mmCIF file of C-alpha atoms and ligand atoms in Angstrom:
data_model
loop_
_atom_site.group_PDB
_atom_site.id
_atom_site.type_symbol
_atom_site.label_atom_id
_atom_site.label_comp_id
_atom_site.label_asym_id
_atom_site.label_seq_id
_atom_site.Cartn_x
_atom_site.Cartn_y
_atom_site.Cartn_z
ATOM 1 C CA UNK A 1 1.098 28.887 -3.211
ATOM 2 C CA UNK A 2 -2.103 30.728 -1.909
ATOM 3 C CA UNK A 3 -3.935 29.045 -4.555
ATOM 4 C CA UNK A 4 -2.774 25.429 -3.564
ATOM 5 C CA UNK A 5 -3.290 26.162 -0.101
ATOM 6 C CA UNK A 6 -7.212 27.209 -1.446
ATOM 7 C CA UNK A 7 -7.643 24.256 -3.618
ATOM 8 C CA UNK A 8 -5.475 21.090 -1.256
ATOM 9 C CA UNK A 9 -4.985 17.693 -1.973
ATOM 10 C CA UNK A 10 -6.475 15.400 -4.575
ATOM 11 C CA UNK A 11 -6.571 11.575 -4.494
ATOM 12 C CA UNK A 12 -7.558 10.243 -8.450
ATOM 13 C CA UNK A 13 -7.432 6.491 -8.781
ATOM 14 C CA UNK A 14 -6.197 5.306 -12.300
ATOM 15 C CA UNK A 15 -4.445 8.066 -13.794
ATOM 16 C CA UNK A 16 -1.825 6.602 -16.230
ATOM 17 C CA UNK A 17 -3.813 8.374 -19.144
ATOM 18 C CA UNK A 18 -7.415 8.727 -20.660
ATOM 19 C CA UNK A 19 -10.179 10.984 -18.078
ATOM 20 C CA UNK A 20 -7.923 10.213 -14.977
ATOM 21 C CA UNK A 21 -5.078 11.925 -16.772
ATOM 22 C CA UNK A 22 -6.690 14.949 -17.781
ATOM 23 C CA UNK A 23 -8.321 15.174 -14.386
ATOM 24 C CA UNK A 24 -4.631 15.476 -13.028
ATOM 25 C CA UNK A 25 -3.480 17.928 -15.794
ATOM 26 C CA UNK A 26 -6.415 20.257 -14.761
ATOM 27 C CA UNK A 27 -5.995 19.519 -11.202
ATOM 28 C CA UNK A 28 -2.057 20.469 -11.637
ATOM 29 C CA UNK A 29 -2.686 23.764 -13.342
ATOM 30 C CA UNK A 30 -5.770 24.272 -10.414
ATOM 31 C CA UNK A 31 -2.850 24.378 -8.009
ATOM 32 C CA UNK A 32 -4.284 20.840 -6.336
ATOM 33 C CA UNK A 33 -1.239 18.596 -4.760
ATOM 34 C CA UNK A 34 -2.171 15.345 -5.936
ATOM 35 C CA UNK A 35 -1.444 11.371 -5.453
ATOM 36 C CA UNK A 36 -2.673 9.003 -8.098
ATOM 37 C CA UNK A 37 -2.746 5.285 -8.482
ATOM 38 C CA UNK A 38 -2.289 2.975 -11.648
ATOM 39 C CA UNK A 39 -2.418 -0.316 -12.603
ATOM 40 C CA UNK A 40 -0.019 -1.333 -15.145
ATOM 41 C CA UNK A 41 0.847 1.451 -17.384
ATOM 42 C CA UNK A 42 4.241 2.962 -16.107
ATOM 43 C CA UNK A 43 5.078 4.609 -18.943
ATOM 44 C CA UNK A 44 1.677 6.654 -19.282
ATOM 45 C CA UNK A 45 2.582 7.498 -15.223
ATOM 46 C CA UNK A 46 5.759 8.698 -15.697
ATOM 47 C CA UNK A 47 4.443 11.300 -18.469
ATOM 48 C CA UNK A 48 1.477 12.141 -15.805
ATOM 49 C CA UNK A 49 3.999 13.120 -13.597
ATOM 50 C CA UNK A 50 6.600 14.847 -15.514
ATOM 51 C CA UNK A 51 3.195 17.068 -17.437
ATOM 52 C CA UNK A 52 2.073 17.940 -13.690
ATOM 53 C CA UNK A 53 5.360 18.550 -12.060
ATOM 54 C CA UNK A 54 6.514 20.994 -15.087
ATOM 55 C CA UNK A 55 2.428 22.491 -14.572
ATOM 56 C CA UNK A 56 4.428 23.276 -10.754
ATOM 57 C CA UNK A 57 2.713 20.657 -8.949
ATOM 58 C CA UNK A 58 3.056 18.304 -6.356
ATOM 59 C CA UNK A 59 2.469 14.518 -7.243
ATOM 60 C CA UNK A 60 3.147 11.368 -6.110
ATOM 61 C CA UNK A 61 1.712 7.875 -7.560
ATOM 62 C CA UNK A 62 1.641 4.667 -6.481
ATOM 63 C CA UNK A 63 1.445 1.037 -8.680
ATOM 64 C CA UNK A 64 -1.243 -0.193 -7.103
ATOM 65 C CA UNK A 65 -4.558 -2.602 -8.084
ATOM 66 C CA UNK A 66 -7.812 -0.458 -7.597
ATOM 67 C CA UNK A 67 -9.733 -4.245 -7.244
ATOM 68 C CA UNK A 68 -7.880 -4.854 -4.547
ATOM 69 C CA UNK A 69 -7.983 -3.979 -0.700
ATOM 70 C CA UNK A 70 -4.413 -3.964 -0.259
ATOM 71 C CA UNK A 71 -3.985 -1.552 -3.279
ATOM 72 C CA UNK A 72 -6.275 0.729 -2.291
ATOM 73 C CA UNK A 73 -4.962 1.281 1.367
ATOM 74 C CA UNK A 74 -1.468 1.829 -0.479
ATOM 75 C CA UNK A 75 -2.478 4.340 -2.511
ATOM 76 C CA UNK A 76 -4.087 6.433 0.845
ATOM 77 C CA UNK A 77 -0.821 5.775 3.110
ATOM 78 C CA UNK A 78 1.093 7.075 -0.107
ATOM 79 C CA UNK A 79 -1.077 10.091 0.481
ATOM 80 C CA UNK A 80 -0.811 10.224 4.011
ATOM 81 C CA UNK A 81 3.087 10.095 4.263
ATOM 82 C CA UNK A 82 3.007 12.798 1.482
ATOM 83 C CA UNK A 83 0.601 15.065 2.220
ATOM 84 C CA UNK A 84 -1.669 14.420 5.050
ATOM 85 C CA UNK A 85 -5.369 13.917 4.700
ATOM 86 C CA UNK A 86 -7.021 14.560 1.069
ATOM 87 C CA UNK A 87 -9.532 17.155 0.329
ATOM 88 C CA UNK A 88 -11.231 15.344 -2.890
ATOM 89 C CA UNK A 89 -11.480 11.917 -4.508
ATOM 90 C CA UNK A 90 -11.422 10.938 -7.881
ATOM 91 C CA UNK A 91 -12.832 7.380 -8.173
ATOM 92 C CA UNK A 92 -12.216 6.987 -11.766
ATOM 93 C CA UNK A 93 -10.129 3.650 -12.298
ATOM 94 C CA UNK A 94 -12.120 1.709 -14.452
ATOM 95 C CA UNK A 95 -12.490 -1.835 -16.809
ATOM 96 C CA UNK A 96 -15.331 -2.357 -19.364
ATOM 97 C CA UNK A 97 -14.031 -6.140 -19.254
ATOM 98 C CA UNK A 98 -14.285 -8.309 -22.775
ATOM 99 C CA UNK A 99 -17.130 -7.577 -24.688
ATOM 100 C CA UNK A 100 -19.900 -10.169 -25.043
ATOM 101 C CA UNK A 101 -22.944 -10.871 -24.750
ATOM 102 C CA UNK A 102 -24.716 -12.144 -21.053
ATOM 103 C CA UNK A 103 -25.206 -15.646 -22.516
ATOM 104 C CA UNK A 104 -21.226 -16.159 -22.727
ATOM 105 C CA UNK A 105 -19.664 -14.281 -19.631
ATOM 106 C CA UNK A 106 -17.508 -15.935 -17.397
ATOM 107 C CA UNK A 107 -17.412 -15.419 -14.002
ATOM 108 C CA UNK A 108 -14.061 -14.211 -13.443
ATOM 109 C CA UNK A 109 -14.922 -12.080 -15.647
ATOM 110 C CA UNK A 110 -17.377 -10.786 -14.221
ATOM 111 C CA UNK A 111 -16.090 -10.588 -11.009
ATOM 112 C CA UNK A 112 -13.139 -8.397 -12.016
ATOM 113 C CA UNK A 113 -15.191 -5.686 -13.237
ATOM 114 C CA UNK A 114 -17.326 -6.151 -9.826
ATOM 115 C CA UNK A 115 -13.710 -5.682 -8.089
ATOM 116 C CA UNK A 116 -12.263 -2.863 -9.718
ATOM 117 C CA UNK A 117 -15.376 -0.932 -10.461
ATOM 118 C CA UNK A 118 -17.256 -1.545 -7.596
ATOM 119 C CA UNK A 119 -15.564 -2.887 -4.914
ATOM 120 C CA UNK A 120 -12.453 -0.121 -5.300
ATOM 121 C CA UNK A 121 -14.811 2.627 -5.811
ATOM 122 C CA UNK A 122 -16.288 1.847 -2.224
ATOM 123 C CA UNK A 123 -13.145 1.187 -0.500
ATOM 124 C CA UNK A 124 -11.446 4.216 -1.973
ATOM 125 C CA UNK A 125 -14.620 6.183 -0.731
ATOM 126 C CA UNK A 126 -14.482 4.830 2.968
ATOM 127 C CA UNK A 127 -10.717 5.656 3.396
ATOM 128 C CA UNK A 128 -11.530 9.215 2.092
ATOM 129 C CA UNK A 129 -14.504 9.778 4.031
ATOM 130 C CA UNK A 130 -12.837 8.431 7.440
ATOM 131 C CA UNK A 131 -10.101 11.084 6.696
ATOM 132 C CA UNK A 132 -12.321 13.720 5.903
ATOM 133 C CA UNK A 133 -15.623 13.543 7.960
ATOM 134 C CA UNK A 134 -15.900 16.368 10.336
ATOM 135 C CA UNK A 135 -17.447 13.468 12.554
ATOM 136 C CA UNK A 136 -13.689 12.592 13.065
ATOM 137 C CA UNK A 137 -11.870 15.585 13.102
ATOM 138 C CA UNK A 138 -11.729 15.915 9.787
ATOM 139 C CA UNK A 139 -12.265 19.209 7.332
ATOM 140 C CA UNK A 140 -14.652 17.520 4.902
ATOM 141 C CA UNK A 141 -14.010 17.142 1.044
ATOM 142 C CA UNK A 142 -15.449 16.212 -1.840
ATOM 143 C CA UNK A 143 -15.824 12.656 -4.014
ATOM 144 C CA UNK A 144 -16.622 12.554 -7.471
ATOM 145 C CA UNK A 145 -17.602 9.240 -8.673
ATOM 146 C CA UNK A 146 -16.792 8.639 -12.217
ATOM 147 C CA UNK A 147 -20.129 6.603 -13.595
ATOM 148 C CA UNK A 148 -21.164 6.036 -17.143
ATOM 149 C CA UNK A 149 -24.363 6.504 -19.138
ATOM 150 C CA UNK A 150 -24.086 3.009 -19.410
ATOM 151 C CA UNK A 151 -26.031 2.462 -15.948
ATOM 152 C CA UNK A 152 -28.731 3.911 -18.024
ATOM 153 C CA UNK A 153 -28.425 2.956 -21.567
ATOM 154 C CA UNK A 154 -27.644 -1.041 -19.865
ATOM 155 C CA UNK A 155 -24.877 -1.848 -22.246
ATOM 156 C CA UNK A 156 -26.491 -4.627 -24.440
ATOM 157 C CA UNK A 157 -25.056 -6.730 -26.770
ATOM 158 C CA UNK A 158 -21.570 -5.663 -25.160
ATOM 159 C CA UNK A 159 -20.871 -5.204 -21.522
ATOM 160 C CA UNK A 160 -24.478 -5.470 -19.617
ATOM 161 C CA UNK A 161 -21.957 -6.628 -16.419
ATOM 162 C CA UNK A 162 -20.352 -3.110 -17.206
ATOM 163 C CA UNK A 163 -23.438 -0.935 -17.200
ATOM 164 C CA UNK A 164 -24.435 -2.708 -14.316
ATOM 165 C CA UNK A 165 -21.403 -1.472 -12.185
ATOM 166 C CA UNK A 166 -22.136 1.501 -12.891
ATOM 167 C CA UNK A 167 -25.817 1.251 -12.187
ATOM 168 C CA UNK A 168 -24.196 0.158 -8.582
ATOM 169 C CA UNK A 169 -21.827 3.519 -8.864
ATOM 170 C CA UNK A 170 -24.997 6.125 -9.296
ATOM 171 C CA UNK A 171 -26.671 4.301 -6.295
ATOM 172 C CA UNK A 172 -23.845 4.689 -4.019
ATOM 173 C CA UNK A 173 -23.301 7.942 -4.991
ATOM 174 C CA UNK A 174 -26.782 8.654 -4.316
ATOM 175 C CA UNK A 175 -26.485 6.740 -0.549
ATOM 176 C CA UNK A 176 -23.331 8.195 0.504
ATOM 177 C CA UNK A 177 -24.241 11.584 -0.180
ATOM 178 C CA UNK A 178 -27.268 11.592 1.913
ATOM 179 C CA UNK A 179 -25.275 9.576 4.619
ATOM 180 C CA UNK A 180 -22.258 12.100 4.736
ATOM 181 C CA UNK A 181 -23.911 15.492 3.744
ATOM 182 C CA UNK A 182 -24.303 16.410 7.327
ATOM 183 C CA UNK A 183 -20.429 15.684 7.837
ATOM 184 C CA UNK A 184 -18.800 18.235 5.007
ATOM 185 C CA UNK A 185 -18.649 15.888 2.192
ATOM 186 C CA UNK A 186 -20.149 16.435 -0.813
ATOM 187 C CA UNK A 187 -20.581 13.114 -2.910
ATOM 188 C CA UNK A 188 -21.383 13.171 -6.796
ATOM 189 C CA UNK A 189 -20.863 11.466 -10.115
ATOM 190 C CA UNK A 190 -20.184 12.215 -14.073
ATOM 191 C CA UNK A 191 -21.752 10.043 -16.599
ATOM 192 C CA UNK A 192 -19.711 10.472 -19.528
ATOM 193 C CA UNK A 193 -21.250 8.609 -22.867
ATOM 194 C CA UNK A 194 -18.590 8.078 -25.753
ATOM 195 C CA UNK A 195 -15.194 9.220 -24.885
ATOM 196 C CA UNK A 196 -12.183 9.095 -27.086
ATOM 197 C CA UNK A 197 -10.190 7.081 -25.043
ATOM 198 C CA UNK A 198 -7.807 3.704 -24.760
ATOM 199 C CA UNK A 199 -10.615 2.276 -22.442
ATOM 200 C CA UNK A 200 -12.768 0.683 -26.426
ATOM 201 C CA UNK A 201 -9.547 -0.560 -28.081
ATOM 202 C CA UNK A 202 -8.514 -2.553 -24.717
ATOM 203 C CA UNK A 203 -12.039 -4.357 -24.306
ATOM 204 C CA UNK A 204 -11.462 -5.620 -27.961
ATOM 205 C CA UNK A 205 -13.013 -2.882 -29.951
ATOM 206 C CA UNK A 206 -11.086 -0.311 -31.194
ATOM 207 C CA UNK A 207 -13.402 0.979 -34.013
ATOM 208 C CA UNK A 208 -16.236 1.439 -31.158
ATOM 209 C CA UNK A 209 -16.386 5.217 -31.335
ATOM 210 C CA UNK A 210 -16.385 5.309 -34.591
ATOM 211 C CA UNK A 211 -19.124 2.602 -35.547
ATOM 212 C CA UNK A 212 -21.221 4.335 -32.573
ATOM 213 C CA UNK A 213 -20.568 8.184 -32.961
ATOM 214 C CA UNK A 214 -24.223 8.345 -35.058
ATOM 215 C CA UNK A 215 -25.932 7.755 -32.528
ATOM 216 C CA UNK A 216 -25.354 10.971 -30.644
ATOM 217 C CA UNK A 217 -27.129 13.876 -30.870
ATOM 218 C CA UNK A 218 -24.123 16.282 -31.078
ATOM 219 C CA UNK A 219 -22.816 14.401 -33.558
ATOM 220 C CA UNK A 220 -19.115 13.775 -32.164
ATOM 221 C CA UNK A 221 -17.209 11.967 -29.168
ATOM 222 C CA UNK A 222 -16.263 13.358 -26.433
ATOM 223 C CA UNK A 223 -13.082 13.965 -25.384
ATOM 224 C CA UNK A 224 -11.307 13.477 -21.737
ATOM 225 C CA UNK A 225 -10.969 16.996 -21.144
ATOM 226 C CA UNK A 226 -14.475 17.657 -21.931
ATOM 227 C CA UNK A 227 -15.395 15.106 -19.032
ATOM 228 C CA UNK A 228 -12.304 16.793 -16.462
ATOM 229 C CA UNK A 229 -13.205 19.839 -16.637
ATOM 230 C CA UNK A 230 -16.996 19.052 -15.701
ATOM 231 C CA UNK A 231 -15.042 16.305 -12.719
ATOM 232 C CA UNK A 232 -12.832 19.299 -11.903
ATOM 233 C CA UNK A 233 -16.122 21.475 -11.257
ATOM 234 C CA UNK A 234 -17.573 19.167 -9.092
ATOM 235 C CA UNK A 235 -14.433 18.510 -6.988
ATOM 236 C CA UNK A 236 -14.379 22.177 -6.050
ATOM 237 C CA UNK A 237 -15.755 24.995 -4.397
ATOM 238 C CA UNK A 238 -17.563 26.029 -7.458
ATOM 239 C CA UNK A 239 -20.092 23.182 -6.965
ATOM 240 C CA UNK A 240 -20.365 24.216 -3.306
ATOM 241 C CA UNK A 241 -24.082 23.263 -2.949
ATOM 242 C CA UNK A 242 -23.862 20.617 -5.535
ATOM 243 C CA UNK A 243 -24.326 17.110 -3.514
ATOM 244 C CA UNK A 244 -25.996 13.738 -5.090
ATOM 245 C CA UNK A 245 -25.805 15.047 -8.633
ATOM 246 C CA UNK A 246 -25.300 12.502 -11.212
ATOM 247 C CA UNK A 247 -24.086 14.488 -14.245
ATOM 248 C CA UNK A 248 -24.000 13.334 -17.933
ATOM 249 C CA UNK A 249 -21.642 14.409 -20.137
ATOM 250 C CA UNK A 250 -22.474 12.888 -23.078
ATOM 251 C CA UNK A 251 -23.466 14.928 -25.776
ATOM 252 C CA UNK A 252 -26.956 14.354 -25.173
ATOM 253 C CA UNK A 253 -26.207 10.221 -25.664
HETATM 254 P P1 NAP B 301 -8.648 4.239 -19.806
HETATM 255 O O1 NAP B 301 -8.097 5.193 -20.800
HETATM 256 O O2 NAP B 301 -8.587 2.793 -20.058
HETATM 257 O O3 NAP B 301 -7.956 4.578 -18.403
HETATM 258 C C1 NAP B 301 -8.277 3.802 -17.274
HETATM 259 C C2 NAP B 301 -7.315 4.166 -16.156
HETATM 260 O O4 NAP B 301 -7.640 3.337 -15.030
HETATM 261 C C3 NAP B 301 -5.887 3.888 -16.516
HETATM 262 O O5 NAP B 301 -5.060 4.850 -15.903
HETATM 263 C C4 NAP B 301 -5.639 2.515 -15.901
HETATM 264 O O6 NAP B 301 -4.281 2.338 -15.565
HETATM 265 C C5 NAP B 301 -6.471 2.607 -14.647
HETATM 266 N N1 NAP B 301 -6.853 1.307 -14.119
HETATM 267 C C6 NAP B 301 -7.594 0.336 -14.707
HETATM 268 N N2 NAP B 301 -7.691 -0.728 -13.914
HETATM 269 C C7 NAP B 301 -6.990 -0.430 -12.785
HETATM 270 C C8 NAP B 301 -6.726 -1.117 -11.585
HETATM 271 N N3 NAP B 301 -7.171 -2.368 -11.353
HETATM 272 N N4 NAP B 301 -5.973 -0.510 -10.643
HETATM 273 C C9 NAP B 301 -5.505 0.750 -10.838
HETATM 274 N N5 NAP B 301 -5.714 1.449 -11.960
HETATM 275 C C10 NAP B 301 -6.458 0.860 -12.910
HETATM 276 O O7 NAP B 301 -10.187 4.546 -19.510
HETATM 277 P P2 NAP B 301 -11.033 5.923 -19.437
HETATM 278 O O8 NAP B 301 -11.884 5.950 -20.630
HETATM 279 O O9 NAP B 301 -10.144 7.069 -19.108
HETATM 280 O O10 NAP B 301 -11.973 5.541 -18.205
HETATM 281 C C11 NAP B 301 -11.914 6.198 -16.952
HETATM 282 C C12 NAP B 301 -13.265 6.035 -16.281
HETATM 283 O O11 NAP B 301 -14.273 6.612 -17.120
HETATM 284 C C13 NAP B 301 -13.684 4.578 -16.060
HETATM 285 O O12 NAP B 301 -14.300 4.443 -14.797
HETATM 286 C C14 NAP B 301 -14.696 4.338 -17.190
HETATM 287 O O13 NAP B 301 -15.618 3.337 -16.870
HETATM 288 C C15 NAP B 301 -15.333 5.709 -17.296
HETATM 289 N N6 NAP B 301 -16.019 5.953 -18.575
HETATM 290 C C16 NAP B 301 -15.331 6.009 -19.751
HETATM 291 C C17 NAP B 301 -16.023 6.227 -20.940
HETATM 292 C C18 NAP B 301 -15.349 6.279 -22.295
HETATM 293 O O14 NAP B 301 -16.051 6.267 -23.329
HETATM 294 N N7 NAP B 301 -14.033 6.335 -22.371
HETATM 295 C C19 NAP B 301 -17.400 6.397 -20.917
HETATM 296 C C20 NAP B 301 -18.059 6.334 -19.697
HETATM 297 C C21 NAP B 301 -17.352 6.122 -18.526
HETATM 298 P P3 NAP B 301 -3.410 1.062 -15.973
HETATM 299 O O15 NAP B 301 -3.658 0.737 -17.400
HETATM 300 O O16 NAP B 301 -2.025 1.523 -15.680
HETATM 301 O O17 NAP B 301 -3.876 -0.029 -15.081
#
């Protein structure tokens, strides 16, 4: 109990399986109580819960749309009710949308990756930072923005819309740490590069690790827990000084 009481409460958006699962699996062993959000996977949540709660923790999750306003303030008054004000934030939900090139996107399309990766990320952010700013009574916290190296690499050929959300992602982190370092939040991000996960089999290309593993220079993918455990870091007190940081974790990709 003294550890939960050292480590508090953990918001993680999408967290029905791949990185936002492992984040909660680490997170449950940590000692963190924690409220999650998914989309459409109810199956994957119910195993999230049931691997936490036997870990000892405290969980509650919420079906909710990260694209959308509405699903966003559920997830936070799921939080509230159960445990009061959260300590950290997990944005992680996140869509690569269909692959293809710029020529043939659609906008709606577009506009749903905008919505869920964008949009959610900053919506989820001001909730947590109005509950944690010291500004406002709060006791500060910590947000860890799940990027990609995408924003760098651009994503050509298969999801430039994609990389370009997360181009928007490393900026914000960037902004909102300078504009809430002075009210005990620490804002960061992780830019994991290839990561064995469902995310390349649902935008159409499950052989995408695979056909793309050459290219980086350790050789392998990585795997979720590779990228939680480096999420986990920056969530807590171990990163204490840590604020603005955008980390890859990529294998050197
Ligand atoms: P994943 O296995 O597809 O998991 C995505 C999670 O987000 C699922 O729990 C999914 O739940 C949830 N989600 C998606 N849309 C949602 C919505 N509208 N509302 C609520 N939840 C939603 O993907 P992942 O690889 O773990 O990706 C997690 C994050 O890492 C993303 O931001 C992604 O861009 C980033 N990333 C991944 C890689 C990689 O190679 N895997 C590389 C760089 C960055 P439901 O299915 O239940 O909706």
């Amino acid at each position: 109990m003294a550890e939960r009481e050292k480590t508090g409460t953990m918001i993680v958006t999408g967290g029905s399986r791949g990185i936002g699962a492992a984040v909660i699996a680490g997170a449950a062993r940590a000692g963190y109580r924690i409220c999650f959000s998914y989309g459409a996977d109810v199956a994957g949540a119910e195993r999230v819960v049931a691997d936490a709660e036997g870990a000892g923790a405290e969980i509650t999750t919420v079906k909710a749309d990260m694209g959308s306003e509405d699903g966003v303030m559920a997830l936070f008054a799921a939080c509230d009710t159960a445990y009061g004000a959260p300590d950290v934030l997990i944005n992680n939900a996140g869509i690569t949308g269909k692959l293809t090139r710029v020529a043939d996107m659609e906008a709606g399309e577009i506009t749903r990756v905008m919505n869920i990766n964008v949009l959610g990320y900053f919506l989820a952010a001001r909730e947590a930072i109005r509950r944690m700013s010291t500004q406002r009574g709060g006791r500060g916290g910590s947000i860890v923005n799940v990027s990609s190296r995408a924003a760098v690499l651009g994503g050509p050929g298969e999801f430039v819309h994609y990389g370009a959300s997360k181009g928007a992602t490393d900026t914000m982190t960037l902004g909102m740490s300078k504009e809430v370092g002075a009210e005990g939040i620490r804002v960061n991000a992780v830019r994991p590069g290839l990561i064995e996960t469902d995310i390349h089999a649902l935008a159409g290309a499950p052989d995408r690790v695979d056909r793309l593993m050459s290219g980086v220079p350790m050789g392998r993918a990585g795997s979720a827990e590779e990228v939680a455990r480096t999420i986990l870091w920056l969530a807590g007190p171990d990163s204490s000084y840590v604020s603005g940081a955008l980390l890859d974790v990529s294998g050197g990709r």
